[in-house]
Amino acid sequence: MNKLLEKVKAGLKKAKFDNVDLYEWRSSIVLTGRVNSWDEKIQAGYIAANKGYKGVVNDIKVVGAKTDEMAKPDIYDNSLEGEQFDVVIIGGGITGCSIARELSRYNITIALIEKEEDLAKHASGRNDGMIHPGIADKPSSKKAHYNIRGNRAYGKICEELGVDFQRPGSFILFNSPISELLLPILMVRAEQNGVDGYKFFTRRKVKEMIPYVTEKQFGGFFLPSAGVLSPYKLTVAMAENAVQNGVKILLNTVLLGFEMEKGHIAKIKTNRGNITAGVVVNAAGIWADTVADYATDRFFSLHGRKGVDAILDKKTGKYQPAIMAMPDLLSFKGSHTKGGGLITTPEGNLLIGPTANEVPTREDYSTEPNDIDELMKHLELNTKLKRTDIITYFAGIRACTYEEDFIIEPSSYVDNLVHAAGIQSPGLASAPAIAHDISKMVCTILKKTKEVKNKENFNPKRITFPELNKLSLEDRAKIIKENPFYGRIVCRCEQISEGEIKNTLHSPIPVLSLDGLKRRFRIGAGRCQGGFCTPRVMEIMSEELNIKLTDIKKKGAGSEILFNETKENVSYSDKKLKTMLE
Amino acid sequence: MLITQKWDVIVIGGGPAGLAAAISAHDQGAKTCIIEREERLGGILKQCIHDGFGLVTFKEKLTGPEYAWRYIEQANERNVPVFLNSFVMDLKKEGNIFKLSLINSKEGAFYLSAPAIVLAMGCRERTAKQVFIHGTRPAGVFTAGLAQYFINIQGHMPTKKCVILGSGDIGLIMARRLTLEGATVHGVYEILPEPSGLTRNVVQCLQDYCIPLHLNTTVAKVHGKNRVEGVTINSVKNFKPIPGTEKYIDCDALIVSVGLIPENEIIEPLNVPIDPKTRGPFVDQNLMTMFDGIFSCGNALHVNDLVDYVSESGNIAGSNAANFAKENLQKRNLIPVTPKDNILYVVPQYVDLNQKSEVVIFFRSSRTLRDVKLKVYSDGNNYISKKYKVVRPPEMERIILNLSKVPSNISEINIELKGE
């Protein structure tokens, strides 16, 4: 037995994992056996991680664990049978969509398959939208490397795509006078990672910048490059621009497996038929290990870490001009999260969060009361904020490897597979840089069999339409004259007009659900949470898409809002009713 | 250059409060208009097709649309101009004049200005998340008002079998409405030890239809991925769930009636002081806010349980706004009306002692009390003493205070409820 394996074995023994077995597979380590709780399984995985192996495959069974299966679309047809592409990207999150856009610069055929009815439905639509400054991760990590480069790219990209982007900057607040002693460590880390600009603010200076900051702060480290954007808007924008440049986005299309031929993906099996690709990109989020497994290349396991964020009313935005967090720096080592905080958004709402809890499920986004309790500590960072400012909350699940780092590389064993896996925070911030490198890898493989050239007519600018709430009154007058539907406000909280809804419904990627509209235009995302506008939005959808009100869904299949017309199924001789009325 | 139209009084909102305000402002000789964001006047009454409206004012049992029509007719007779489908984007003060920027499809973008504004925007419903219901986020979680709109306006059923959380009036009325439309209502669940709607609604909407009301019980969790598949209910004590009392109920919708919040976001830029208890602006007896020239009425001022009181407050706000626009009221001598023992809130929260007229005061008790005495007083002076057999927080009480009895040099008027 070799030394590495011995080391892991000793570690497991020390932690009393007597029922865990292990073996080497290719350059990874595989854990099997049985433990009693999910936390134990995760703990065993971490013990095996970063001991010199490329990856940890954690196949330990957990007695009674409530795991979930991948939700798949209920559609089976052969509409895609036989289609051939140079590149097929698996997954319509921010990573997949950024890669699609990046690859659309070249004269190649590209398809992106997404199992859901819309993009950004999982981690990419379920995070706080922060473009991290890149200080949190170790200098040697891929996370730090891609984070810094991705962060720098966002100004230009968001301008091209017409997505709101701000750099409010972020404070790491000190919670005790002795925290200041850590300043040199923070400075060195920022320097090593190449963080763009950083500065120490004294307690007084912090208060000058954020007048309502807690009295319990002792100065802070300010990182001006920290940015914010709407992560689902960005994902959709990336995809729309990719479609403009020739990419096919195939929704409701799930990967069922690969037909392998001597280390080569010969066929991609989907619910819409079998297709082929010169190169397959694995950007499947939390299911990236499953996709790797289909190609017999599962050298890593992913585990879900749930994060809950709460959204505060828009009126809170003015009290908090910058992002801030107060991590317990003194006990920070060994933690797998940045700890959460108060995040500003381009729309003016504040977010608090996220939490970080290991979960056995991968698509269960339910929340628990203690999630909100856990977030309350962030609320206290600003004296103006109250629990009643919370208008809603949501959960997301991070796709974590045990190494806690990204996997961005061509497969070592499959000649036409590239992995963009284990992408969790700061995955959003890193996406442009990841997309850049992945597309280089894809092109390198493609170039073996064909000539890859830049497309002459690539247009980086997304075609957008006017957004009413960003215009001056004079400009609104002009637009309403051209399109009177812009004069009719439907979503009163976010001031969104009928004109914008109609335009959105006819955008390059079809929008078929209320949540889909919300992801693009914040309709129903305000303080009334759709209480007023939902019926009108449904009527507009019904008219524009020529569907019945009863066919309109909140999200995917089976999420219809209405059942039938009143009186349709009512019989007034109904016995129950008769008894009541007597 | 965008057009600016000048008015004496601008009423924001064309529901029962706004209609009454516009009519009374007009009758006081003010050039008045109404701004309404929907395509028809009437506000929430349009969807309230049950009866019971107007008992106080008209001594009749009217439906919501019938009640609204009585006021729409009066506004029509007076030719009060109405901007329908029009939305206020911004409200500013320039000198002594308020300037509103509006948009609609017909006129595009334009300004309206006036020395007096009446706020009559009504209220919105608190959502399930805002009372911290956890679990998943499927289709089928609706506020009661939204469910009411689906059924009464759009003619569609949002549920076949549901659970209703909250025994507020809309929740009770929807329990009956859904039953009449053939849906099964498993029960109405209320976290408090007593119903939060009017007693008459508990009797007429639940008891008459054998719909169970479960007190001290709440919905802890929603289940279902795409559509609601069930909810977990929980008994509670002091708002905390009692472990072991969880029960799963199979249903396709959760309908919540968990409170209303006055809509006052429009005045936020002006920093008009808001009463944290009512979530409407602080006002004096003329229903003028602490910001000269801005008046408030109806559910934007505080959530009412009877529409008759909503109209009454509109009436007061409208005529006073007209007077203000004409002669710019003299400086106010405001003293607070302070809620003391067992009083949840009082409206108006201030009275102007420079006026000696009769003042309408509304209050709610902070809990249910029997055989109590109401006292309105200030150091040594007692203005009102009134006995109540029972007072309940859901039932708003109305009293009249004659300010001619109140000396001009006092600093505060107190109001309390005490056992005998």
Coordinates of C-alpha atoms in Angstrom, one line a residue, chain A residues 13-484:
Chain A
K13 CA -9.0 5.8 11.7
K14 CA -8.2 8.7 14.0
A15 CA -11.7 10.1 13.4
K16 CA -13.1 6.7 14.2
F17 CA -14.5 5.9 10.8
D18 CA -14.3 2.1 11.3
N19 CA -16.8 1.2 8.6
V20 CA -15.3 3.2 5.8
D21 CA -13.2 1.5 3.2
L22 CA -11.0 3.1 0.6
Y23 CA -9.2 2.4 -2.6
E24 CA -7.4 4.2 -5.4
W25 CA -9.0 4.7 -8.8
R26 CA -6.9 6.3 -11.5
S27 CA -5.5 9.3 -9.6
S28 CA -8.4 9.7 -7.2
I29 CA -9.4 8.1 -4.0
V30 CA -12.7 6.3 -3.6
L31 CA -14.4 6.0 -0.2
T32 CA -17.0 3.3 0.4
G33 CA -18.7 1.7 3.4
R34 CA -21.3 3.0 5.7
V35 CA -21.8 5.8 8.3
N36 CA -24.7 6.9 10.4
S37 CA -25.2 10.5 9.4
W38 CA -24.7 12.8 6.4
D39 CA -22.4 15.0 8.4
E40 CA -20.1 12.0 9.0
K41 CA -20.0 11.2 5.3
I42 CA -19.0 14.8 4.6
Q43 CA -16.4 14.7 7.4
A44 CA -14.9 11.6 5.9
G45 CA -14.7 13.2 2.5
Y46 CA -12.8 16.2 3.9
I47 CA -10.4 13.9 5.7
A48 CA -9.5 12.3 2.3
A49 CA -9.3 15.6 0.5
N50 CA -6.1 17.5 -0.3
K51 CA -3.9 14.6 0.7
G52 CA -2.3 14.5 -2.7
Y53 CA -5.0 12.8 -4.7
K54 CA -6.6 14.5 -7.7
G55 CA -10.1 14.0 -6.3
V56 CA -12.2 12.4 -3.7
V57 CA -15.0 10.1 -4.8
N58 CA -17.3 9.7 -1.8
D59 CA -19.5 6.6 -2.2
I60 CA -20.1 6.1 1.5
K61 CA -23.6 5.1 2.2
V62 CA -25.5 6.9 4.9
V63 CA -28.1 5.0 6.9
G64 CA -31.5 6.6 6.4
A65 CA -30.3 9.6 4.4
K66 CA -33.0 11.4 2.5
T67 CA -31.3 12.1 -0.9
D68 CA -33.2 13.2 -4.0
E69 CA -33.0 12.2 -7.6
M70 CA -32.4 14.5 -10.5
A71 CA -35.8 16.0 -11.7
K72 CA -36.2 15.4 -15.4
P73 CA -38.6 16.8 -17.9
D74 CA -41.6 14.7 -18.7
I75 CA -41.1 14.9 -22.4
Y76 CA -39.8 12.1 -24.6
D77 CA -39.6 12.7 -28.3
N78 CA -37.1 12.3 -31.1
S79 CA -37.0 16.0 -32.1
L80 CA -33.2 16.2 -31.9
E81 CA -32.4 12.7 -33.2
G82 CA -29.3 12.7 -35.3
E83 CA -28.4 16.4 -34.9
Q84 CA -24.7 17.1 -35.0
F85 CA -22.8 19.9 -33.3
D86 CA -19.2 20.9 -32.9
V87 CA -19.8 21.5 -29.2
V88 CA -22.6 20.5 -26.8
I89 CA -22.7 22.2 -23.5
I90 CA -24.5 20.4 -20.6
G91 CA -26.2 22.9 -18.3
G92 CA -27.8 26.3 -18.6
G93 CA -26.4 28.0 -15.6
I94 CA -24.0 30.9 -15.6
T95 CA -21.1 28.7 -16.4
G96 CA -22.7 27.0 -19.3
C97 CA -24.2 30.1 -20.7
S98 CA -20.9 32.1 -20.4
I99 CA -19.1 29.3 -22.2
A100 CA -21.8 29.3 -24.9
R101 CA -21.4 33.0 -25.5
E102 CA -17.6 32.8 -25.5
L103 CA -17.6 29.9 -28.0
S104 CA -20.0 31.8 -30.2
R105 CA -17.1 33.9 -31.2
Y106 CA -15.9 31.1 -33.4
N107 CA -17.2 29.6 -36.7
I108 CA -18.5 26.4 -35.0
T109 CA -21.9 24.9 -34.3
I110 CA -22.9 25.0 -30.6
A111 CA -25.9 23.6 -28.6
L112 CA -26.5 24.1 -25.0
I113 CA -28.9 21.6 -23.3
E114 CA -30.8 22.4 -20.2
K115 CA -33.1 20.0 -18.4
E116 CA -35.4 22.7 -17.0
E117 CA -37.9 24.8 -18.9
D118 CA -35.7 27.9 -18.3
L119 CA -32.1 28.9 -17.6
A120 CA -30.6 29.8 -14.2
K121 CA -33.1 27.7 -12.3
H122 CA -30.6 26.2 -9.9
A123 CA -27.5 27.7 -8.3
S124 CA -27.2 30.5 -10.8
G125 CA -30.6 31.8 -10.0
R126 CA -30.3 31.2 -6.3
N127 CA -27.4 33.2 -5.0
D128 CA -26.8 36.8 -3.8
G129 CA -25.3 38.1 -7.1
M130 CA -22.0 39.2 -5.5
I131 CA -19.0 39.6 -7.7
H132 CA -16.4 38.8 -5.1
P133 CA -13.2 40.8 -4.9
G134 CA -11.2 37.6 -4.7
I135 CA -9.6 37.7 -1.3
A136 CA -11.3 34.8 0.4
D137 CA -9.5 31.9 -1.3
K138 CA -6.0 30.7 -1.1
P139 CA -3.6 32.2 -3.6
S140 CA -2.8 28.8 -5.1
S141 CA -6.4 27.9 -5.7
K142 CA -8.3 28.0 -9.0
K143 CA -11.0 29.9 -7.2
A144 CA -8.7 32.8 -6.5
H145 CA -7.2 32.8 -10.0
Y146 CA -10.6 32.8 -11.8
N147 CA -12.3 35.1 -9.3
I148 CA -9.8 37.9 -9.8
R149 CA -9.9 37.6 -13.6
G150 CA -13.6 37.2 -13.8
N151 CA -14.2 40.2 -11.5
R152 CA -12.1 42.4 -13.8
A153 CA -14.1 41.3 -16.9
Y154 CA -17.5 42.2 -15.6
G155 CA -17.5 45.9 -16.3
K156 CA -17.1 45.4 -20.1
I157 CA -19.3 42.3 -20.3
C158 CA -22.3 43.9 -18.5
E159 CA -22.0 46.9 -20.7
E160 CA -22.1 44.7 -23.8
L161 CA -25.0 42.7 -22.4
G162 CA -27.0 45.6 -21.0
V163 CA -27.0 44.2 -17.5
D164 CA -26.9 46.5 -14.5
F165 CA -23.6 46.2 -12.7
Q166 CA -22.3 48.2 -9.8
R167 CA -19.1 48.1 -7.7
P168 CA -20.3 49.3 -4.2
G169 CA -17.2 47.7 -2.7
S170 CA -17.2 45.4 0.3
F171 CA -16.2 45.8 3.9
I172 CA -14.8 43.1 6.1
L173 CA -15.6 44.6 9.5
F174 CA -13.6 43.8 12.5
N175 CA -15.6 42.6 15.5
S176 CA -13.0 43.4 18.1
P177 CA -10.1 45.8 18.6
I178 CA -7.6 42.9 18.3
S179 CA -8.9 41.9 14.9
E180 CA -6.8 44.8 13.6
L181 CA -3.8 42.6 14.3
L182 CA -4.9 40.5 11.3
L183 CA -4.6 43.4 9.0
P184 CA -1.1 42.4 7.7
I185 CA -2.4 38.9 6.9
L186 CA -5.3 40.4 4.9
M187 CA -3.0 42.7 3.1
V188 CA -0.6 39.9 2.2
R189 CA -3.5 37.8 1.0
A190 CA -4.9 40.6 -1.1
E191 CA -1.5 41.3 -2.6
Q192 CA -0.8 37.6 -3.4
N193 CA -4.2 37.1 -5.0
G194 CA -3.9 40.3 -6.9
V195 CA -7.1 41.9 -5.5
D196 CA -7.7 45.3 -7.2
G197 CA -7.4 47.9 -4.5
Y198 CA -7.8 47.5 -0.8
K199 CA -7.7 49.8 2.1
F200 CA -8.1 49.8 5.9
F201 CA -10.8 52.1 7.2
T202 CA -10.8 53.2 10.8
R203 CA -14.0 52.8 12.9
R204 CA -14.7 56.5 12.3
K205 CA -14.2 56.3 8.6
V206 CA -16.4 53.2 8.3
K207 CA -19.1 55.2 10.1
E208 CA -18.7 58.1 7.8
M209 CA -19.3 55.9 4.8
I210 CA -22.1 53.9 6.3
P211 CA -23.8 56.1 8.9
Y212 CA -26.1 53.4 10.2
V213 CA -23.3 50.8 10.8
T214 CA -23.4 48.9 14.1
E215 CA -21.5 50.4 17.0
K216 CA -19.9 47.0 17.5
Q217 CA -17.4 47.5 14.6
F218 CA -13.8 48.3 15.1
G219 CA -12.8 49.4 11.6
G220 CA -12.7 47.4 8.5
F221 CA -10.9 46.2 5.4
F222 CA -12.4 47.7 2.3
L223 CA -12.3 46.1 -1.1
P224 CA -13.6 48.5 -3.7
S225 CA -13.6 45.9 -6.5
A226 CA -16.5 44.0 -5.0
G227 CA -19.5 44.2 -7.4
V228 CA -23.2 43.2 -7.5
L229 CA -25.5 42.2 -10.3
S230 CA -28.6 40.1 -10.9
P231 CA -27.3 36.6 -11.4
Y232 CA -30.3 35.3 -13.3
K233 CA -30.5 38.3 -15.5
L234 CA -26.9 37.9 -16.4
T235 CA -27.3 34.2 -17.2
V236 CA -30.2 34.9 -19.5
A237 CA -28.4 37.8 -21.1
M238 CA -25.4 35.6 -21.8
A239 CA -27.6 33.0 -23.3
E240 CA -29.6 35.6 -25.4
N241 CA -26.4 37.0 -26.8
A242 CA -25.2 33.5 -27.5
V243 CA -28.4 32.8 -29.4
Q244 CA -28.0 36.0 -31.4
N245 CA -24.6 34.7 -32.4
G246 CA -25.9 31.3 -33.5
V247 CA -26.0 29.1 -30.4
K248 CA -28.9 26.8 -30.0
I249 CA -30.4 26.7 -26.5
L250 CA -32.3 23.5 -26.1
L251 CA -34.6 23.7 -23.0
N252 CA -36.4 20.8 -21.4
T253 CA -33.6 18.6 -22.7
V254 CA -31.9 16.3 -20.3
L255 CA -28.7 14.2 -20.7
L256 CA -29.6 10.6 -20.1
G257 CA -26.1 9.1 -20.8
F258 CA -23.3 8.8 -23.3
E259 CA -22.5 6.1 -25.7
M260 CA -18.7 5.6 -25.2
E261 CA -16.3 4.3 -27.7
K262 CA -12.7 3.8 -26.5
G263 CA -12.5 6.9 -24.3
H264 CA -14.6 9.0 -26.7
I265 CA -18.1 10.2 -26.4
A266 CA -19.7 8.8 -29.5
K267 CA -23.3 9.7 -28.8
I268 CA -25.1 12.0 -26.4
K269 CA -28.4 10.4 -25.3
T270 CA -31.1 12.8 -24.4
N271 CA -34.9 12.7 -23.9
R272 CA -35.3 14.4 -27.3
G273 CA -33.1 11.9 -29.2
N274 CA -29.4 11.1 -29.6
I275 CA -27.1 13.8 -30.8
T276 CA -23.3 14.0 -31.5
A277 CA -20.7 16.5 -30.6
G278 CA -17.1 17.1 -31.4
V279 CA -16.6 18.2 -27.8
V280 CA -18.9 17.9 -24.8
V281 CA -18.6 20.5 -22.0
N282 CA -19.7 19.4 -18.5
A283 CA -21.2 22.5 -16.9
A284 CA -23.9 20.5 -15.1
G285 CA -23.7 22.3 -11.7
I286 CA -24.6 20.0 -8.8
W287 CA -25.0 17.1 -11.3
A288 CA -21.5 17.5 -12.9
D289 CA -20.3 14.3 -11.1
T290 CA -23.2 12.4 -12.5
V291 CA -22.3 13.7 -16.0
A292 CA -18.7 12.7 -15.4
D293 CA -19.9 9.3 -14.4
Y294 CA -21.9 8.8 -17.6
A295 CA -18.5 9.2 -19.4
T296 CA -16.8 6.8 -16.9
D297 CA -14.7 9.8 -15.7
R298 CA -16.1 10.3 -12.2
F299 CA -12.9 11.3 -10.4
F300 CA -14.7 13.6 -7.9
S301 CA -17.9 13.8 -5.9
L302 CA -20.0 16.8 -5.3
H303 CA -21.9 17.5 -2.1
G304 CA -24.6 20.1 -1.7
R305 CA -24.2 22.9 0.7
K306 CA -27.4 24.9 1.1
G307 CA -27.4 28.6 1.5
V308 CA -30.4 30.7 2.4
D309 CA -30.7 34.4 1.6
A310 CA -33.4 36.8 2.7
I311 CA -34.5 39.8 0.5
L312 CA -35.2 43.1 2.2
D313 CA -37.6 45.8 1.0
K314 CA -36.2 48.2 -1.5
K315 CA -36.5 51.1 0.9
T316 CA -33.6 49.6 2.9
G317 CA -31.1 50.1 0.1
K318 CA -30.4 53.7 0.9
Y319 CA -29.2 52.9 4.4
Q320 CA -26.4 50.6 3.1
P321 CA -24.2 52.0 0.4
A322 CA -21.7 49.1 0.4
I323 CA -21.6 45.4 1.0
M324 CA -20.4 44.4 4.5
A325 CA -19.8 41.4 6.5
M326 CA -18.4 40.7 10.0
P327 CA -16.8 37.3 9.8
D328 CA -15.3 35.9 13.0
L329 CA -11.8 36.2 11.6
L330 CA -10.1 34.7 14.6
S331 CA -11.9 31.4 14.1
F332 CA -12.2 31.6 10.4
K333 CA -9.7 28.9 9.5
G334 CA -11.3 25.6 8.3
S335 CA -14.6 27.2 7.5
H336 CA -16.0 26.5 4.0
T337 CA -17.9 29.7 3.7
K338 CA -17.2 33.4 3.6
G339 CA -19.8 33.7 6.4
G340 CA -22.4 35.8 4.7
G341 CA -23.3 39.4 5.3
L342 CA -25.3 42.3 4.0
I343 CA -25.3 42.6 0.2
T344 CA -26.6 45.6 -1.8
T345 CA -28.2 45.0 -5.2
P346 CA -28.4 47.1 -8.3
E347 CA -32.2 47.3 -7.8
G348 CA -31.9 48.8 -4.3
N349 CA -33.0 45.8 -2.2
L350 CA -30.6 44.5 0.4
L351 CA -29.9 40.8 0.8
I352 CA -28.8 39.1 4.0
G353 CA -27.0 35.8 3.8
P354 CA -26.2 33.3 2.7
T355 CA -26.1 30.5 5.3
A356 CA -24.1 27.4 4.7
N357 CA -25.4 23.9 5.7
E358 CA -24.4 20.5 4.3
V359 CA -27.5 18.8 2.8
P360 CA -28.0 15.3 1.3
T361 CA -30.5 16.7 -1.3
R362 CA -29.4 18.4 -4.5
E363 CA -32.6 20.1 -5.7
D364 CA -34.6 20.6 -2.5
Y365 CA -34.8 24.3 -1.9
S366 CA -37.1 24.3 1.1
T367 CA -36.3 26.6 4.0
E368 CA -36.6 26.1 7.7
P369 CA -37.3 28.6 10.5
N370 CA -33.7 28.4 11.8
D371 CA -32.3 29.5 8.5
I372 CA -33.9 32.9 9.1
D373 CA -32.8 33.0 12.7
E374 CA -29.3 32.3 11.5
L375 CA -29.4 35.3 9.2
M376 CA -30.5 37.7 11.9
K377 CA -26.9 38.4 13.0
H378 CA -26.3 40.1 9.7
L379 CA -29.3 42.4 10.2
E380 CA -27.7 43.7 13.3
L381 CA -24.8 45.1 11.3
N382 CA -27.0 48.0 10.3
T383 CA -29.1 49.7 12.9
K384 CA -31.8 50.7 10.5
L385 CA -32.8 47.2 9.5
K386 CA -35.7 45.2 11.0
R387 CA -36.9 41.7 10.7
T388 CA -40.1 43.1 9.2
D389 CA -38.1 44.5 6.3
I390 CA -37.8 41.0 5.0
I391 CA -40.1 40.5 2.0
T392 CA -39.1 37.0 1.0
Y393 CA -36.3 34.4 1.2
F394 CA -34.9 31.6 -1.0
A395 CA -32.4 28.8 -0.9
G396 CA -29.7 27.6 -3.2
I397 CA -27.4 24.7 -3.2
R398 CA -23.7 25.0 -3.8
A399 CA -22.0 22.2 -5.8
C400 CA -18.9 21.6 -3.7
T401 CA -16.0 19.2 -4.2
Y402 CA -14.1 18.0 -1.1
E403 CA -11.1 19.9 -2.3
E404 CA -13.3 23.0 -2.2
D405 CA -11.9 24.1 -5.5
F406 CA -13.1 24.4 -9.1
I407 CA -12.4 21.6 -11.6
I408 CA -11.6 23.3 -14.9
E409 CA -9.8 21.0 -17.3
P410 CA -10.1 18.6 -20.2
S411 CA -10.8 15.1 -19.1
S412 CA -7.7 13.0 -18.7
Y413 CA -9.4 9.8 -20.0
V414 CA -12.1 11.0 -22.4
D415 CA -10.7 12.8 -25.5
N416 CA -13.7 15.0 -26.2
L417 CA -14.9 16.0 -22.7
V418 CA -14.1 19.2 -20.8
H419 CA -15.1 19.7 -17.2
A420 CA -16.3 22.9 -15.6
A421 CA -17.3 21.3 -12.3
G422 CA -17.4 22.0 -8.6
I423 CA -18.3 25.6 -9.5
Q424 CA -19.7 27.1 -6.3
S425 CA -19.0 30.5 -4.8
P426 CA -17.2 32.5 -6.3
G427 CA -18.5 30.8 -9.4
L428 CA -20.6 33.8 -10.6
A429 CA -17.7 36.1 -10.2
S430 CA -15.4 33.7 -12.0
A431 CA -17.7 32.8 -14.9
P432 CA -16.2 35.0 -17.6
A433 CA -12.7 33.8 -16.8
I434 CA -13.8 30.2 -16.6
A435 CA -15.6 30.6 -20.0
H436 CA -12.5 32.0 -21.5
D437 CA -10.3 29.1 -20.5
I438 CA -12.8 26.4 -21.2
S439 CA -13.4 27.7 -24.7
K440 CA -9.6 27.7 -25.3
M441 CA -9.6 24.0 -24.2
V442 CA -12.6 23.2 -26.5
C443 CA -10.9 24.9 -29.4
T444 CA -7.7 23.0 -28.9
I445 CA -9.6 19.7 -29.1
L446 CA -11.7 20.8 -32.1
K447 CA -8.6 22.0 -34.0
K448 CA -7.4 18.4 -34.2
T449 CA -10.1 17.7 -36.7
K450 CA -11.2 21.0 -38.1
E451 CA -10.2 24.6 -38.7
V452 CA -11.5 26.9 -36.0
K453 CA -11.6 30.6 -36.9
N454 CA -13.1 33.7 -35.4
K455 CA -16.5 34.5 -36.7
E456 CA -16.4 37.8 -38.6
N457 CA -19.9 38.9 -37.7
F458 CA -19.8 38.0 -33.9
N459 CA -21.8 40.7 -32.1
P460 CA -21.0 41.1 -28.4
K461 CA -23.8 43.5 -27.9
R462 CA -27.1 42.0 -26.8
I463 CA -30.2 43.4 -28.4
T464 CA -32.2 44.9 -25.5
F465 CA -35.3 46.9 -25.2
P466 CA -36.0 50.0 -23.0
E467 CA -36.6 49.6 -19.3
L468 CA -39.1 52.1 -18.2
N469 CA -37.9 52.6 -14.6
K470 CA -34.4 53.6 -15.8
L471 CA -35.6 56.4 -18.0
S472 CA -36.2 60.1 -17.4
L473 CA -39.8 61.2 -17.6
E474 CA -39.1 62.9 -21.0
D475 CA -37.7 59.6 -22.4
R476 CA -40.7 57.7 -21.0
A477 CA -43.0 60.1 -22.9
K478 CA -41.2 59.4 -26.1
I479 CA -41.3 55.6 -25.6
I480 CA -45.0 55.6 -24.7
K481 CA -45.7 57.6 -27.9
E482 CA -44.0 54.9 -29.9
N483 CA -45.4 52.0 -27.9
P484 CA -48.5 52.9 -25.8

